mmCIF file of C-alpha atoms in Angstrom:
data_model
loop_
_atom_site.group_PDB
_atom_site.id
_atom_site.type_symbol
_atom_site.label_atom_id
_atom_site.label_comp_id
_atom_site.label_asym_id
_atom_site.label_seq_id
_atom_site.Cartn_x
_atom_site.Cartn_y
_atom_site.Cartn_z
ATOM 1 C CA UNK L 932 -84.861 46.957 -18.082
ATOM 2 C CA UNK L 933 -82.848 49.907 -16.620
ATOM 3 C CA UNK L 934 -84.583 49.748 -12.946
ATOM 4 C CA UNK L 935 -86.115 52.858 -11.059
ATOM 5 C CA UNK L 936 -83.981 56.113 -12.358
ATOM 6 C CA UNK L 937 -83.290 59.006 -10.008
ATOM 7 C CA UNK L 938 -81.620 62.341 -10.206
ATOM 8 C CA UNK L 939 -79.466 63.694 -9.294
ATOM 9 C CA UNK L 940 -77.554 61.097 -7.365
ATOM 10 C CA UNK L 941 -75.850 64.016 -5.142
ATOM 11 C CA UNK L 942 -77.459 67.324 -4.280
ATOM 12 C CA UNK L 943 -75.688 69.780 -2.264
ATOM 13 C CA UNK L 944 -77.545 72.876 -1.733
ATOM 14 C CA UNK L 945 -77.348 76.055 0.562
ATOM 15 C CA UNK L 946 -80.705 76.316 2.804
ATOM 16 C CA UNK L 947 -83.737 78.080 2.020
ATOM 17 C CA UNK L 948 -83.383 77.070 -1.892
ATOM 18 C CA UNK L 949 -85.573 74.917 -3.186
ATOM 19 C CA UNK L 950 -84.717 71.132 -4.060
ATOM 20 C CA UNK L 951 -86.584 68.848 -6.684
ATOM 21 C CA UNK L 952 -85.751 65.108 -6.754
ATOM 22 C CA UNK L 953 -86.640 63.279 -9.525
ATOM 23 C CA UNK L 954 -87.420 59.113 -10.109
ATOM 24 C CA UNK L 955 -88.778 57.698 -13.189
ATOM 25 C CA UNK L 956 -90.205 54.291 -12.171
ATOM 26 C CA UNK L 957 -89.754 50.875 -13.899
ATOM 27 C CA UNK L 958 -92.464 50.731 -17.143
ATOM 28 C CA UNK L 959 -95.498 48.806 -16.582
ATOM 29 C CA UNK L 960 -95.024 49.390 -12.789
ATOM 30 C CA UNK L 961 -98.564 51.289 -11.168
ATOM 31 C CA UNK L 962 -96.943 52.027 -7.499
ATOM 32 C CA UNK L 963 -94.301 54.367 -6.611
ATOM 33 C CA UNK L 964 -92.665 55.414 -3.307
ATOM 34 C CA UNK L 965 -90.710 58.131 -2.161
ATOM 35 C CA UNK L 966 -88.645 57.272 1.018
ATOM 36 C CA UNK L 967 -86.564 59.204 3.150
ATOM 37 C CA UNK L 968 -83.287 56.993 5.011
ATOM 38 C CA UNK L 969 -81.139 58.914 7.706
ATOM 39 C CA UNK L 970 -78.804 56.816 10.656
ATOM 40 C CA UNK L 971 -81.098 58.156 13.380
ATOM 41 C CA UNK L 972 -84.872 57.287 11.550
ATOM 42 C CA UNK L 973 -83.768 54.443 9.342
ATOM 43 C CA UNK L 974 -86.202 54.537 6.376
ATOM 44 C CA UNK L 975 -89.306 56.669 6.350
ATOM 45 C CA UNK L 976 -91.910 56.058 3.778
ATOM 46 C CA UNK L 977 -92.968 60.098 2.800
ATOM 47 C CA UNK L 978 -95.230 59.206 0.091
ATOM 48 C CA UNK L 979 -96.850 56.794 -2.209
ATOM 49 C CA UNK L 980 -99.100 56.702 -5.408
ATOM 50 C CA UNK L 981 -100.800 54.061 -7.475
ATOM 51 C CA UNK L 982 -101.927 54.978 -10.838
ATOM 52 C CA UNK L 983 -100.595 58.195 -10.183
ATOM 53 C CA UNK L 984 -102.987 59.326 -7.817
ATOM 54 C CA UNK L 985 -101.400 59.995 -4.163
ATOM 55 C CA UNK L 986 -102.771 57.370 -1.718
ATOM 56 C CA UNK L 987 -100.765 57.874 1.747
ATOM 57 C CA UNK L 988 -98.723 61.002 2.500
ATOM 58 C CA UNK L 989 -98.938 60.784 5.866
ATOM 59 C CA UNK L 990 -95.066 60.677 6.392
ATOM 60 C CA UNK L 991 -94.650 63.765 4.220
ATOM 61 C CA UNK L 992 -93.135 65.527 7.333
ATOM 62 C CA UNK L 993 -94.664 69.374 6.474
ATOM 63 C CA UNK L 994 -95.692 71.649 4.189
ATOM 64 C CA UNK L 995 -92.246 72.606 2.333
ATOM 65 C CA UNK L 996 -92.697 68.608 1.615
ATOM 66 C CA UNK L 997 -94.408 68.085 -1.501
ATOM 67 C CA UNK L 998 -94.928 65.382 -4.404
ATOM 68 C CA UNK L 999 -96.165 65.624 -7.379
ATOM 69 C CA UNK L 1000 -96.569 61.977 -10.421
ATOM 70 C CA UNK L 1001 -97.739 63.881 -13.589
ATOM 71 C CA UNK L 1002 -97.833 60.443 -15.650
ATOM 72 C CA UNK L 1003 -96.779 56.651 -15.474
ATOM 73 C CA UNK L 1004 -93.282 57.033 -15.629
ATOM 74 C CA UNK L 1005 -92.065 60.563 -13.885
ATOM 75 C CA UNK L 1006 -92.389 61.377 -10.424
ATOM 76 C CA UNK L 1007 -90.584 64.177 -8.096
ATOM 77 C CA UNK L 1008 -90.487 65.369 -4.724
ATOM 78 C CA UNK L 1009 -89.476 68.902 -3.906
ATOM 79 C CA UNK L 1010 -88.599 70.557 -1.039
ATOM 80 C CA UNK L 1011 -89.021 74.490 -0.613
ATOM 81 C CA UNK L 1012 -87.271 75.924 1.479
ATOM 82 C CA UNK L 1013 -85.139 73.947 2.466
ATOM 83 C CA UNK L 1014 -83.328 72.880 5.790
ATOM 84 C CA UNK L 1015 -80.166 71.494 7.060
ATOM 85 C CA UNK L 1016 -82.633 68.929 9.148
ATOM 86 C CA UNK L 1017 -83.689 67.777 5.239
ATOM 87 C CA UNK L 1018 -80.159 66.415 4.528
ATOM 88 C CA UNK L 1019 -80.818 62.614 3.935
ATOM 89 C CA UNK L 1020 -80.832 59.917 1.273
ATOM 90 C CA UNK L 1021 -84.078 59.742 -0.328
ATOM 91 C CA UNK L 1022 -85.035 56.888 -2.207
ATOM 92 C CA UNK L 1023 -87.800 56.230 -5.112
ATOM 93 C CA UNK L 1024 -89.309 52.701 -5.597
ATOM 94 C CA UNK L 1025 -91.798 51.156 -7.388
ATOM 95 C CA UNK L 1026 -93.840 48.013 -7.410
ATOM 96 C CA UNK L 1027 -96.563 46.269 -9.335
ATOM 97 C CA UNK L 1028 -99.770 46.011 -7.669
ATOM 98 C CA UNK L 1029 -100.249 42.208 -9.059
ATOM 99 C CA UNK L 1030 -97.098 41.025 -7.438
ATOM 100 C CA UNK L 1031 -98.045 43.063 -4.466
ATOM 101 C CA UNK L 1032 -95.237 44.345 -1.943
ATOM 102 C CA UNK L 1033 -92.275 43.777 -3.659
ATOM 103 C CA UNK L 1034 -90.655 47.429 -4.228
ATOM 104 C CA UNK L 1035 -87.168 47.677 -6.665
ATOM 105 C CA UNK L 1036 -85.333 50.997 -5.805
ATOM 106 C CA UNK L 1037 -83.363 53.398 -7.412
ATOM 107 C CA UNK L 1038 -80.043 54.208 -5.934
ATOM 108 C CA UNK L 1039 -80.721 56.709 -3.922
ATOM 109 C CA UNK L 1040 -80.405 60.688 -4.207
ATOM 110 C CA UNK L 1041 -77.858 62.016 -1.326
ATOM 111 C CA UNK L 1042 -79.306 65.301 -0.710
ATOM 112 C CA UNK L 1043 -77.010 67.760 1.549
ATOM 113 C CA UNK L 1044 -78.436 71.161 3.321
ATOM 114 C CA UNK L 1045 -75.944 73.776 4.308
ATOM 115 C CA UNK F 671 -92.889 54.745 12.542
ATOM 116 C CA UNK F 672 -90.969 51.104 12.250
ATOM 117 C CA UNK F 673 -92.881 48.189 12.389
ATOM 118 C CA UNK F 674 -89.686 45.688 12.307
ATOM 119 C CA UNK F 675 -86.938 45.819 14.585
ATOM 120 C CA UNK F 676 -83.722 43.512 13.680
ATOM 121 C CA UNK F 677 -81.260 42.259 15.619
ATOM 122 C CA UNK F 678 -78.367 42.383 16.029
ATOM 123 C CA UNK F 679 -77.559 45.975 14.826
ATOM 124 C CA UNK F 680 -74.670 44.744 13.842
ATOM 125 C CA UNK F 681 -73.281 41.548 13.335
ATOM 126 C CA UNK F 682 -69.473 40.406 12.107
ATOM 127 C CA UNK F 683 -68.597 36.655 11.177
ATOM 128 C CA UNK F 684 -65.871 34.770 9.401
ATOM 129 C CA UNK F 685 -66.191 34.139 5.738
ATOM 130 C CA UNK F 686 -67.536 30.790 5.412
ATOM 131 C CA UNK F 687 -69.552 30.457 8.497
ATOM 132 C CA UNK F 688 -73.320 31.357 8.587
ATOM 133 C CA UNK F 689 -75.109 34.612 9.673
ATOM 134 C CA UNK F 690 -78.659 34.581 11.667
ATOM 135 C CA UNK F 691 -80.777 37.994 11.628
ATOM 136 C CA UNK F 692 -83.626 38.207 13.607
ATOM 137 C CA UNK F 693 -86.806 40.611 13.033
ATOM 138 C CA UNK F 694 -89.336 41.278 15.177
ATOM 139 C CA UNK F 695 -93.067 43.023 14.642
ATOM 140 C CA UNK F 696 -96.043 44.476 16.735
ATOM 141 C CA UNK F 697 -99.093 44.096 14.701
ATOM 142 C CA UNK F 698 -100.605 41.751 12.391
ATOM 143 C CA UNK F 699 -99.470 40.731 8.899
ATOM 144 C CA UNK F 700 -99.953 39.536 5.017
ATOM 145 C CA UNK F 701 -96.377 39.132 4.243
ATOM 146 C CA UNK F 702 -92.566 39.696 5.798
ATOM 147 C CA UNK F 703 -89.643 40.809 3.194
ATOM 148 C CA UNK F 704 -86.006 40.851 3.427
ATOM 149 C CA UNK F 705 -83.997 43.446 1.836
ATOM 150 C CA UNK F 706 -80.278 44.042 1.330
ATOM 151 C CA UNK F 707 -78.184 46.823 0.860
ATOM 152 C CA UNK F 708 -75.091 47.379 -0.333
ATOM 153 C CA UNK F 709 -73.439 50.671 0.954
ATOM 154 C CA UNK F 710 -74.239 53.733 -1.409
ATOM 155 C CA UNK F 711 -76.744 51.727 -3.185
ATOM 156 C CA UNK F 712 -80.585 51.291 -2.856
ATOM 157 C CA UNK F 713 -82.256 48.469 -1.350
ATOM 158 C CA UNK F 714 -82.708 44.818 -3.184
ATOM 159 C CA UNK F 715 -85.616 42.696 -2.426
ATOM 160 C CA UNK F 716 -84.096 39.381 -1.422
ATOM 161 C CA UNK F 717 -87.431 37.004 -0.283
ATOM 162 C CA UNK F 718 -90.972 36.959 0.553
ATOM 163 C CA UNK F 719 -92.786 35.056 3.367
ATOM 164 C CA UNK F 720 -96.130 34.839 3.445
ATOM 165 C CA UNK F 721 -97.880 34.800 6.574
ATOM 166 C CA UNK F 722 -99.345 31.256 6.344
ATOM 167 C CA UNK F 723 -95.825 30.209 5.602
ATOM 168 C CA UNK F 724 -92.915 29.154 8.214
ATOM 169 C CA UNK F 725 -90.524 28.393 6.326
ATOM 170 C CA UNK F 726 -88.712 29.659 2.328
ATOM 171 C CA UNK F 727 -85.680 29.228 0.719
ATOM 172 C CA UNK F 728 -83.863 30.696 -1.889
ATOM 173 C CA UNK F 729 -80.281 30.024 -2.624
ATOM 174 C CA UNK F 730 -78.149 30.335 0.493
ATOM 175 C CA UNK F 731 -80.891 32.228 2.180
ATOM 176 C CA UNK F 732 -83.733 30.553 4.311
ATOM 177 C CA UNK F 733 -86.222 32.557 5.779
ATOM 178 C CA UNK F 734 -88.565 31.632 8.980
ATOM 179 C CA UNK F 735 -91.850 32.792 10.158
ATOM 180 C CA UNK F 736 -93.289 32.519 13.586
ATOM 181 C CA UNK F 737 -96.522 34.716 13.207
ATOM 182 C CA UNK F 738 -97.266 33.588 16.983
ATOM 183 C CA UNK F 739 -94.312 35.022 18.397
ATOM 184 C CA UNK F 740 -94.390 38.051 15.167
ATOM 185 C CA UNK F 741 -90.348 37.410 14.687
ATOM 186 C CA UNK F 742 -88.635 36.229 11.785
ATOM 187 C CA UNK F 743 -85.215 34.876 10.791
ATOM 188 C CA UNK F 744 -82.854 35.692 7.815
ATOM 189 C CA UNK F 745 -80.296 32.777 7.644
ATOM 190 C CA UNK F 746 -77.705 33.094 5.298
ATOM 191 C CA UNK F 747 -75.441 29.622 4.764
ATOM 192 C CA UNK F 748 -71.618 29.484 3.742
ATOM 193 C CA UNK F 749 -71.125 33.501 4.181
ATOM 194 C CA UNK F 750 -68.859 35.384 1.562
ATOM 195 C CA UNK F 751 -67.711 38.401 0.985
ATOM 196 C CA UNK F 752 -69.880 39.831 -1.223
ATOM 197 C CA UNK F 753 -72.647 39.195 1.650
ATOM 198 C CA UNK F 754 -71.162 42.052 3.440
ATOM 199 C CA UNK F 755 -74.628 44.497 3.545
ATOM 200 C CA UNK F 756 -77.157 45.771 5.639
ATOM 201 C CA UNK F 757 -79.884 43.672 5.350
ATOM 202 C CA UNK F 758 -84.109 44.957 6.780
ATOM 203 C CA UNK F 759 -86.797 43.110 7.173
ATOM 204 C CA UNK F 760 -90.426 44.740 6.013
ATOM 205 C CA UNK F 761 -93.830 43.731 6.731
ATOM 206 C CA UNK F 762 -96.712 44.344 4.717
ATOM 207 C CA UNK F 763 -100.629 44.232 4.669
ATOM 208 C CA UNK F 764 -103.538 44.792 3.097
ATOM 209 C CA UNK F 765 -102.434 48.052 1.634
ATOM 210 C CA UNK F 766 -99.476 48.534 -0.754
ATOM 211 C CA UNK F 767 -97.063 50.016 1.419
ATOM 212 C CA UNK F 768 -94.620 47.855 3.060
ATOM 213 C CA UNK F 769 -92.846 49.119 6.625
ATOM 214 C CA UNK F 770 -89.058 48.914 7.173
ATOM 215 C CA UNK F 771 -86.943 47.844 10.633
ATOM 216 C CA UNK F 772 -83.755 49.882 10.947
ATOM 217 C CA UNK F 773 -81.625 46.758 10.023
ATOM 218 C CA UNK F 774 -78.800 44.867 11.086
ATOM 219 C CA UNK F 775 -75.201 45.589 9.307
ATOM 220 C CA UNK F 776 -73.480 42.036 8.208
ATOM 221 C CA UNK F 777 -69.531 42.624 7.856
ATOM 222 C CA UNK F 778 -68.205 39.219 6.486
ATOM 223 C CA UNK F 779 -64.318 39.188 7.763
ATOM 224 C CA UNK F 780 -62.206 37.433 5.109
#
C-alpha cells in the first residue's frame, strides 16, 4: 500500500493567492484528517470527515479555511487568500473507523506565505 | 487546544542507555497513543493503551498507564540511533478524533 499521498510536498506562495493542498487517503480507510503543525501550536486538528461527510471543523481557524472530500479517496484543503500567519506544515491522515484511533499520515505539505 | 503535555521537551541520552517520556492529560479517556516523528516526515503510530490497561509492550517500547493520576510513560530500552525523533502522546475518546501533546524531542548521542 502506498500510505496517505499529499501534494505538493513544498508550497511557496506570495500572500493573498490562493493555496489548495491535496491528500488522497489510504483505500478502504472511512476517516480523514487535515492537521495543521507549527513550533509555537504543535499540531492542530483543522478538520475531519468520515464517509466523506465533514464531522468536526471546529479548528478550521476562519473563513479563508476551507475543506472540501468529493469521494473516498481525494480530499483538499484550500486557503484563499492567503497569509504569512498560514505558513505551516499541514498534514493529512486517515484511519479506519473499526480499528478506531489509529491515524497513518502523509508526509506533510510545507506550505510558505510571503 | 492540547490535551497531552510531554515531558521533557527535550531529552538527549547516550546510545545504548534507555529514554523515559512522560505525558500528562486533563480529562477523561478511551485510549492513549504514542507517535514518532522523524524530522521532515509525518507522524508514525508507535502503540496503543487502552484505558483499562497499565501496562503494553511492543519491541523495545513499553508503555504505562496511570488513568488515576491521567499520565503516561513511553520507555524506550537499549536506545539507538535511529531512535533519534520527536515522539507525542495522543488521547482519544468516544469520537474519532484523537488530540496531540506538543512532544518531547529524543536526540540519541552516538
Amino acid at each position: 500500500d502506498a500510505g496517505v499521498i499529499q501534494s505538493p510536498r513544498h508550497e511557496v506562495t506570495e500572500m493573498g493567492q490562493e493555496v489548495t493542498l491535496r491528500c488522497k487517503p489510504i483505500s478502504g480507510h472511512n476517516s480523514l484528517f487535515w492537521y495543521r503543525q507549527t513550533m509555537m501550536r504543535g499540531l492542530e486538528l483543522l478538520i475531519y470527515f468520515n464517509n466523506n461527510v465533514p464531522i468536526d471543523d471546529s479548528g478550521m481557524p476562519e473563513d479563508r479555511f476551507s475543506a472540501k472530500m468529493p469521494n473516498a479517496s481525494f480530499s483538499t484543503l484550500k486557503i484563499q487568500p492567503s497569509e504569512p500567519r498560514d505558513s505551516a506544515v499541514y498534514f493529512c491522515a486517515s484511519s479506519f473507523r473499526q480499528v478506531k484511533n489509529i491515524q497513518y499520515f502523509g508526509a506533510g505539505t510545507r506550505l510558505s506565505v510571503l | 487546544s492540547q490535551q497531552g503535555e510531554e515531558d521533557p521537551q527535550a531529552l538527549s541520552i547516550q546510545e545504548g542507555e534507555n529514554a523515559t517520556m512522560n505525558c500528562s492529560y486533563k480529562t477523561s479517556i478511551n485510549n492513549l497513543q504514542w507517535y514518532r516523528q522523524n524530522s521532515g516526515r509525518g507522524l508514525v503510530h508507535l502503540i496503543l493503551i487502552r484505558s483499562n490497561e497499565r501496562e503494553k509492550h511492543s519491541g523495545r517500547l513499553r508503555v504505562t498507564l496511570d488513568t488515576s493520576k491521567k499520565s503516561s510513560s513511553l520507555l524506550i530500552t537499549a536506545s539507538r540511533a535511529a531512535d533519534t525523533a520527536s515522539y507525542f502522546c495522543a488521547t482519544g475518546n468516544r469520537d474519532d478524533k484523537i488530540i496531540f501533546g506538543k512532544g518531547t524531542r529524543l536526540h540519541i548521542l552516538p
